[in-house]
GROMACS .gro file of C-alpha atoms in nm:
model
  288
    1MET     CA    1   1.045  -0.519  -2.235
    2PRO     CA    2   0.673  -0.535  -2.143
    3ARG     CA    3   0.536  -0.206  -2.282
    4ASP     CA    4   0.320  -0.146  -2.584
    5LYS     CA    5   0.391   0.099  -2.868
    6HIS     CA    6   0.242   0.382  -2.660
    7GLY     CA    7   0.471   0.309  -2.366
    8HIS     CA    8   0.191   0.160  -2.157
    9LEU     CA    9   0.263  -0.144  -1.946
   10THR     CA   10   0.172  -0.495  -2.052
   11PRO     CA   11   0.204  -0.818  -1.850
   12GLY     CA   12   0.557  -0.955  -1.828
   13ARG     CA   13   0.718  -1.281  -1.722
   14VAL     CA   14   0.671  -1.365  -1.354
   15SER     CA   15   0.946  -1.573  -1.193
   16PRO     CA   16   0.873  -1.855  -0.944
   17MET     CA   17   0.766  -1.773  -0.588
   18ARG     CA   18   1.057  -1.709  -0.354
   19ALA     CA   19   1.126  -1.941  -0.061
   20VAL     CA   20   1.082  -1.847   0.304
   21PRO     CA   21   1.276  -2.040   0.571
   22ARG     CA   22   1.064  -2.288   0.764
   23THR     CA   23   1.173  -2.125   1.088
   24ILE     CA   24   0.965  -1.815   1.005
   25ASP     CA   25   0.601  -1.823   1.113
   26ARG     CA   26   0.345  -1.794   0.833
   27PRO     CA   27   0.014  -1.608   0.842
   28GLU     CA   28  -0.278  -1.850   0.862
   29TYR     CA   29  -0.383  -1.785   0.502
   30VAL     CA   30  -0.061  -1.912   0.340
   31GLY     CA   31  -0.138  -2.221   0.134
   32ARG     CA   32  -0.511  -2.149   0.142
   33VAL     CA   33  -0.744  -1.991  -0.112
   34GLU     CA   34  -0.842  -1.708   0.123
   35PRO     CA   35  -0.794  -1.598   0.484
   36SER     CA   36  -1.017  -1.723   0.761
   37PRO     CA   37  -1.290  -1.477   0.861
   38TYR     CA   38  -1.157  -1.227   1.115
   39ALA     CA   39  -1.367  -1.202   1.429
   40GLY     CA   40  -1.142  -0.972   1.631
   41GLY     CA   41  -1.158  -0.598   1.675
   42ASP     CA   42  -0.947  -0.307   1.553
   43VAL     CA   43  -0.853  -0.168   1.896
   44TYR     CA   44  -0.525  -0.292   2.043
   45GLU     CA   45  -0.350  -0.285   2.379
   46HIS     CA   46  -0.007  -0.124   2.427
   47ASP     CA   47   0.194  -0.449   2.406
   48GLU     CA   48   0.011  -0.550   2.088
   49ILE     CA   49   0.071  -0.208   1.933
   50GLU     CA   50   0.444  -0.246   1.994
   51LEU     CA   51   0.441  -0.577   1.810
   52ILE     CA   52   0.265  -0.412   1.516
   53ARG     CA   53   0.527  -0.137   1.532
   54GLU     CA   54   0.805  -0.397   1.508
   55SER     CA   55   0.647  -0.548   1.195
   56GLY     CA   56   0.581  -0.199   1.058
   57ARG     CA   57   0.942  -0.095   1.105
   58ILE     CA   58   1.060  -0.402   0.914
   59ALA     CA   59   0.826  -0.314   0.628
   60ALA     CA   60   0.942   0.048   0.627
   61ASP     CA   61   1.310  -0.049   0.632
   62ALA     CA   62   1.250  -0.297   0.350
   63ILE     CA   63   1.084  -0.026   0.141
   64ALA     CA   64   1.383   0.202   0.200
   65ALA     CA   65   1.622  -0.075   0.093
   66VAL     CA   66   1.423  -0.134  -0.225
   67GLY     CA   67   1.409   0.240  -0.291
   68VAL     CA   68   1.788   0.259  -0.307
   69ALA     CA   69   1.777   0.013  -0.599
   70VAL     CA   70   1.510   0.202  -0.796
   71ARG     CA   71   1.687   0.319  -1.109
   72PRO     CA   72   1.662   0.290  -1.488
   73GLY     CA   73   1.744  -0.064  -1.600
   74ALA     CA   74   1.624  -0.237  -1.283
   75THR     CA   75   1.335  -0.480  -1.319
   76THR     CA   76   1.044  -0.498  -1.083
   77ASP     CA   77   1.144  -0.859  -1.014
   78ASP     CA   78   1.489  -0.735  -0.905
   79LEU     CA   79   1.313  -0.507  -0.655
   80ASP     CA   80   1.096  -0.791  -0.529
   81ALA     CA   81   1.409  -0.996  -0.457
   82ILE     CA   82   1.555  -0.715  -0.246
   83GLY     CA   83   1.235  -0.662  -0.050
   84HIS     CA   84   1.184  -1.034   0.003
   85GLU     CA   85   1.535  -1.095   0.131
   86PHE     CA   86   1.522  -0.795   0.364
   87VAL     CA   87   1.197  -0.903   0.529
   88VAL     CA   88   1.305  -1.265   0.564
   89ALA     CA   89   1.644  -1.164   0.707
   90ALA     CA   90   1.456  -0.973   0.978
   91GLY     CA   91   1.278  -1.294   1.078
   92ALA     CA   92   0.946  -1.182   0.930
   93TYR     CA   93   0.716  -1.319   0.660
   94PRO     CA   94   0.633  -1.099   0.357
   95SER     CA   95   0.256  -1.082   0.400
   96CYS     CA   96   0.174  -1.045   0.031
   97LEU     CA   97   0.340  -1.376  -0.059
   98GLY     CA   98   0.058  -1.627  -0.099
   99TYR     CA   99  -0.217  -1.389   0.012
  100ARG     CA  100  -0.519  -1.499  -0.194
  101GLY     CA  101  -0.267  -1.646  -0.438
  102PHE     CA  102  -0.053  -1.333  -0.487
  103PRO     CA  103   0.276  -1.476  -0.620
  104LYS     CA  104   0.530  -1.222  -0.493
  105SER     CA  105   0.650  -1.054  -0.174
  106VAL     CA  106   0.625  -0.692  -0.292
  107CYS     CA  107   0.362  -0.501  -0.489
  108THR     CA  108   0.538  -0.296  -0.759
  109SER     CA  109   0.301  -0.051  -0.928
  110VAL     CA  110   0.452   0.147  -1.216
  111ASN     CA  111   0.308   0.461  -1.381
  112GLU     CA  112  -0.058   0.387  -1.462
  113VAL     CA  113  -0.080   0.093  -1.220
  114ILE     CA  114  -0.293   0.209  -0.927
  115CYS     CA  115  -0.208  -0.082  -0.697
  116HIS     CA  116  -0.122  -0.453  -0.665
  117GLY     CA  117   0.128  -0.468  -0.952
  118ILE     CA  118   0.298  -0.808  -0.969
  119PRO     CA  119   0.679  -0.794  -1.001
  120ASP     CA  120   0.798  -0.934  -1.333
  121ASP     CA  121   1.060  -0.859  -1.600
  122THR     CA  122   0.934  -0.504  -1.659
  123VAL     CA  123   1.239  -0.277  -1.694
  124LEU     CA  124   1.220   0.063  -1.530
  125GLU     CA  125   1.288   0.363  -1.751
  126ALA     CA  126   1.393   0.719  -1.673
  127GLY     CA  127   1.084   0.926  -1.603
  128ASP     CA  128   0.882   0.638  -1.456
  129ILE     CA  129   0.741   0.633  -1.107
  130ILE     CA  130   0.694   0.317  -0.902
  131ASN     CA  131   0.505   0.241  -0.585
  132ILE     CA  132   0.666  -0.014  -0.351
  133ASP     CA  133   0.415  -0.177  -0.114
  134ILE     CA  134   0.547  -0.414   0.154
  135THR     CA  135   0.377  -0.573   0.453
  136ALA     CA  136   0.571  -0.772   0.714
  137PHE     CA  137   0.427  -1.035   0.950
  138LYS     CA  138   0.606  -1.114   1.275
  139ASN     CA  139   0.494  -1.220   1.622
  140GLY     CA  140   0.142  -1.265   1.489
  141MET     CA  141   0.108  -0.907   1.367
  142HIS     CA  142   0.114  -0.736   1.025
  143GLY     CA  143   0.262  -0.391   0.953
  144ASP     CA  144   0.174  -0.242   0.613
  145SER     CA  145   0.327   0.052   0.426
  146ASN     CA  146   0.398   0.182   0.077
  147MET     CA  147   0.584   0.466  -0.090
  148THR     CA  148   0.614   0.602  -0.444
  149PHE     CA  149   0.962   0.655  -0.589
  150THR     CA  150   1.070   0.843  -0.898
  151VAL     CA  151   1.297   0.680  -1.157
  152GLY     CA  152   1.537   0.944  -1.283
  153GLU     CA  153   1.366   1.278  -1.347
  154PRO     CA  154   0.990   1.266  -1.407
  155THR     CA  155   0.802   1.555  -1.564
  156PRO     CA  156   0.713   1.843  -1.329
  157GLN     CA  157   0.347   1.739  -1.352
  158VAL     CA  158   0.426   1.386  -1.236
  159SER     CA  159   0.670   1.506  -0.972
  160ASP     CA  160   0.399   1.734  -0.831
  161LEU     CA  161   0.154   1.442  -0.824
  162VAL     CA  162   0.396   1.235  -0.615
  163THR     CA  163   0.465   1.521  -0.372
  164ARG     CA  164   0.097   1.606  -0.335
  165THR     CA  165  -0.008   1.244  -0.286
  166ALA     CA  166   0.233   1.223   0.007
  167GLU     CA  167   0.083   1.546   0.141
  168SER     CA  168  -0.270   1.405   0.104
  169LEU     CA  169  -0.169   1.117   0.332
  170ARG     CA  170  -0.042   1.366   0.590
  171ARG     CA  171  -0.371   1.556   0.571
  172GLY     CA  172  -0.571   1.238   0.610
  173MET     CA  173  -0.371   1.143   0.918
  174LYS     CA  174  -0.411   1.494   1.064
  175ALA     CA  175  -0.790   1.456   1.044
  176VAL     CA  176  -0.789   1.151   1.273
  177ALA     CA  177  -0.911   1.198   1.629
  178PRO     CA  178  -1.109   0.982   1.875
  179GLY     CA  179  -1.481   1.048   1.848
  180ARG     CA  180  -1.476   1.151   1.483
  181GLN     CA  181  -1.619   0.932   1.207
  182ILE     CA  182  -1.390   0.739   0.971
  183ASN     CA  183  -1.528   0.935   0.675
  184VAL     CA  184  -1.354   1.254   0.795
  185ILE     CA  185  -1.027   1.106   0.666
  186GLY     CA  186  -1.143   1.082   0.307
  187ARG     CA  187  -1.300   1.426   0.327
  188ALA     CA  188  -0.964   1.578   0.412
  189ILE     CA  189  -0.787   1.386   0.134
  190GLU     CA  190  -1.041   1.456  -0.140
  191SER     CA  191  -1.078   1.827  -0.058
  192TYR     CA  192  -0.702   1.865  -0.095
  193ALA     CA  193  -0.677   1.656  -0.414
  194LYS     CA  194  -0.960   1.848  -0.581
  195ARG     CA  195  -0.755   2.168  -0.562
  196PHE     CA  196  -0.532   2.022  -0.833
  197GLY     CA  197  -0.796   1.839  -1.036
  198TYR     CA  198  -0.667   1.495  -0.939
  199GLY     CA  199  -0.874   1.181  -0.955
  200VAL     CA  200  -0.923   1.013  -0.616
  201VAL     CA  201  -0.952   0.634  -0.640
  202ARG     CA  202  -1.257   0.511  -0.448
  203ASP     CA  203  -1.268   0.136  -0.487
  204PHE     CA  204  -0.936   0.058  -0.319
  205THR     CA  205  -0.909   0.176   0.037
  206GLY     CA  206  -0.724   0.179   0.364
  207HIS     CA  207  -0.808  -0.098   0.610
  208GLY     CA  208  -0.779  -0.231   0.959
  209VAL     CA  209  -0.455  -0.422   1.009
  210GLY     CA  210  -0.273  -0.606   1.287
  211ARG     CA  211  -0.372  -0.960   1.371
  212ALA     CA  212  -0.532  -0.972   1.026
  213PHE     CA  213  -0.377  -0.839   0.706
  214HIS     CA  214  -0.720  -0.685   0.629
  215SER     CA  215  -0.959  -0.683   0.923
  216GLY     CA  216  -1.272  -0.568   0.743
  217LEU     CA  217  -1.256  -0.206   0.860
  218VAL     CA  218  -1.263   0.019   0.550
  219ILE     CA  219  -1.093   0.359   0.532
  220PRO     CA  220  -1.218   0.543   0.218
  221HIS     CA  221  -1.003   0.819   0.070
  222TYR     CA  222  -1.295   1.028  -0.060
  223ASP     CA  223  -1.578   1.211   0.113
  224ALA     CA  224  -1.808   0.915   0.174
  225ALA     CA  225  -2.036   1.078   0.434
  226PRO     CA  226  -2.284   0.976   0.560
  227ALA     CA  227  -2.151   0.627   0.482
  228PHE     CA  228  -1.849   0.479   0.661
  229ASP     CA  229  -1.954   0.642   0.986
  230THR     CA  230  -1.762   0.410   1.220
  231VAL     CA  231  -1.645   0.616   1.517
  232ILE     CA  232  -1.268   0.641   1.556
  233GLN     CA  233  -1.148   0.506   1.891
  234HIS     CA  234  -0.831   0.540   2.095
  235GLY     CA  235  -0.611   0.237   2.024
  236MET     CA  236  -0.765   0.165   1.682
  237VAL     CA  237  -0.510   0.051   1.421
  238PHE     CA  238  -0.556   0.097   1.047
  239THR     CA  239  -0.389   0.214   0.727
  240ILE     CA  240  -0.449   0.525   0.523
  241GLU     CA  241  -0.322   0.489   0.164
  242PRO     CA  242  -0.458   0.747  -0.082
  243MET     CA  243  -0.427   0.682  -0.456
  244LEU     CA  244  -0.440   0.997  -0.670
  245THR     CA  245  -0.433   1.017  -1.050
  246LEU     CA  246  -0.364   1.275  -1.318
  247GLY     CA  247  -0.683   1.167  -1.492
  248THR     CA  248  -0.978   0.946  -1.417
  249ALA     CA  249  -1.028   0.745  -1.100
  250ASP     CA  250  -1.194   0.473  -1.310
  251TRP     CA  251  -0.991   0.158  -1.347
  252ASP     CA  252  -0.935  -0.169  -1.531
  253MET     CA  253  -0.792  -0.495  -1.400
  254TRP     CA  254  -0.556  -0.724  -1.588
  255ASP     CA  255  -0.635  -1.089  -1.642
  256ASP     CA  256  -0.400  -1.176  -1.353
  257GLY     CA  257  -0.676  -1.065  -1.116
  258TRP     CA  258  -0.446  -0.825  -0.931
  259THR     CA  259  -0.296  -0.549  -1.144
  260VAL     CA  260  -0.525  -0.244  -1.137
  261THR     CA  261  -0.460   0.036  -1.388
  262THR     CA  262  -0.625   0.370  -1.456
  263LYS     CA  263  -0.878   0.329  -1.735
  264ASP     CA  264  -0.733   0.625  -1.926
  265LYS     CA  265  -0.371   0.512  -1.857
  266SER     CA  266  -0.303   0.832  -1.663
  267ILE     CA  267  -0.020   0.831  -1.408
  268THR     CA  268  -0.111   0.751  -1.047
  269ALA     CA  269   0.073   0.771  -0.715
  270GLN     CA  270   0.013   0.630  -0.366
  271PHE     CA  271   0.155   0.651  -0.013
  272GLU     CA  272   0.058   0.447   0.294
  273HIS     CA  273   0.122   0.418   0.666
  274THR     CA  274  -0.012   0.192   0.939
  275MET     CA  275  -0.105   0.397   1.245
  276VAL     CA  276  -0.265   0.377   1.588
  277VAL     CA  277  -0.511   0.635   1.714
  278THR     CA  278  -0.398   0.834   2.018
  279ASP     CA  279  -0.564   1.106   2.226
  280ARG     CA  280  -0.387   1.365   2.010
  281GLY     CA  281  -0.422   1.207   1.666
  282VAL     CA  282  -0.210   0.919   1.534
  283ASP     CA  283   0.116   0.747   1.610
  284ILE     CA  284   0.269   0.613   1.287
  285LEU     CA  285   0.375   0.248   1.324
  286THR     CA  286   0.555   0.213   0.990
  287LEU     CA  287   0.855   0.440   1.032
  288PRO     CA  288   1.214   0.322   0.970
   0.00000   0.00000   0.00000
C-alpha cells in the first residue's frame, strides 16, 4: 500500500491507459504533446452553453457514481475505472485522458494531494478524504467539475475543512456579476478562508472552459487585485475551484509531473463547478 511510515502518500503502480471506443470524438490534443493554442473567446451563445451543460452534467453524474464507491479498501484505480466507464457510456470522452500525457480519466487527490493525483493502487483508509475531478468532452465542448468525499469518519478538523471549502466555492460564485473584475472571486474566497486560518492555494486556479479544456482565462482563488482585472461579461464560461489547506499553501510536485502535494503534508480539500455568467450571477453547468 503506497504510504510511508508516517502515513503520507507515495507513488503507486499505475495501470495501463483505458480504451475509449473509436465512435467517440476525441479532443484535438489527444495523441499530441500539448493542445493547440486557443484563439477563441470565453463568451458563449445560448446553444453553445447548452452543449457545455450536457458535458457538465455527464461529468457531475460520473462524479456522483464514483462517490458511491468511495470507501475503505477501494483503490484510486478502482475509482478511475468507474468514472471512465460512466463517461464513455454517455458517449463522451474523459478529457483528462491523454491531456498533456495524463494517463488516466479521473484525477484522484487524497489527503495532502492538492490536485492532479494520478489513480493507482493506493488503497483508501478510514479517515481519508479524496477529491474526484472529472471533465467530459462531448459535441466539441468540455464540462469540468470536482468534489471532495470523506472516507469513513474523518476528524472534526478535516470534516470542517471539507464543509468550509464547499462553502468557499459558493461564496466565490456569489461574488460573480457582469461588470466586476475576475479578482473579486478570489477576494471572497480568501476572506472567508482566513477566518479559519486555512491556507489558500495560489498557483493552481480556475480557468476558462468550453471549446478548450483550458482557454487561458485564469480565475485566482485569492485576493489578487489589482492583477487579474479582466471584466466579467454576460455569457462568460469558466470554473471556480478553490483549494484550501489546514497548513501551508506551499506545494511540492512528484516526479510524475502531475501530483501536487502540500509542502507540509497538511490535508487539503477542493470543490469545483463550471458556470456561465448571467445578469443575476451564475448558472451552474455541472449539476447532476
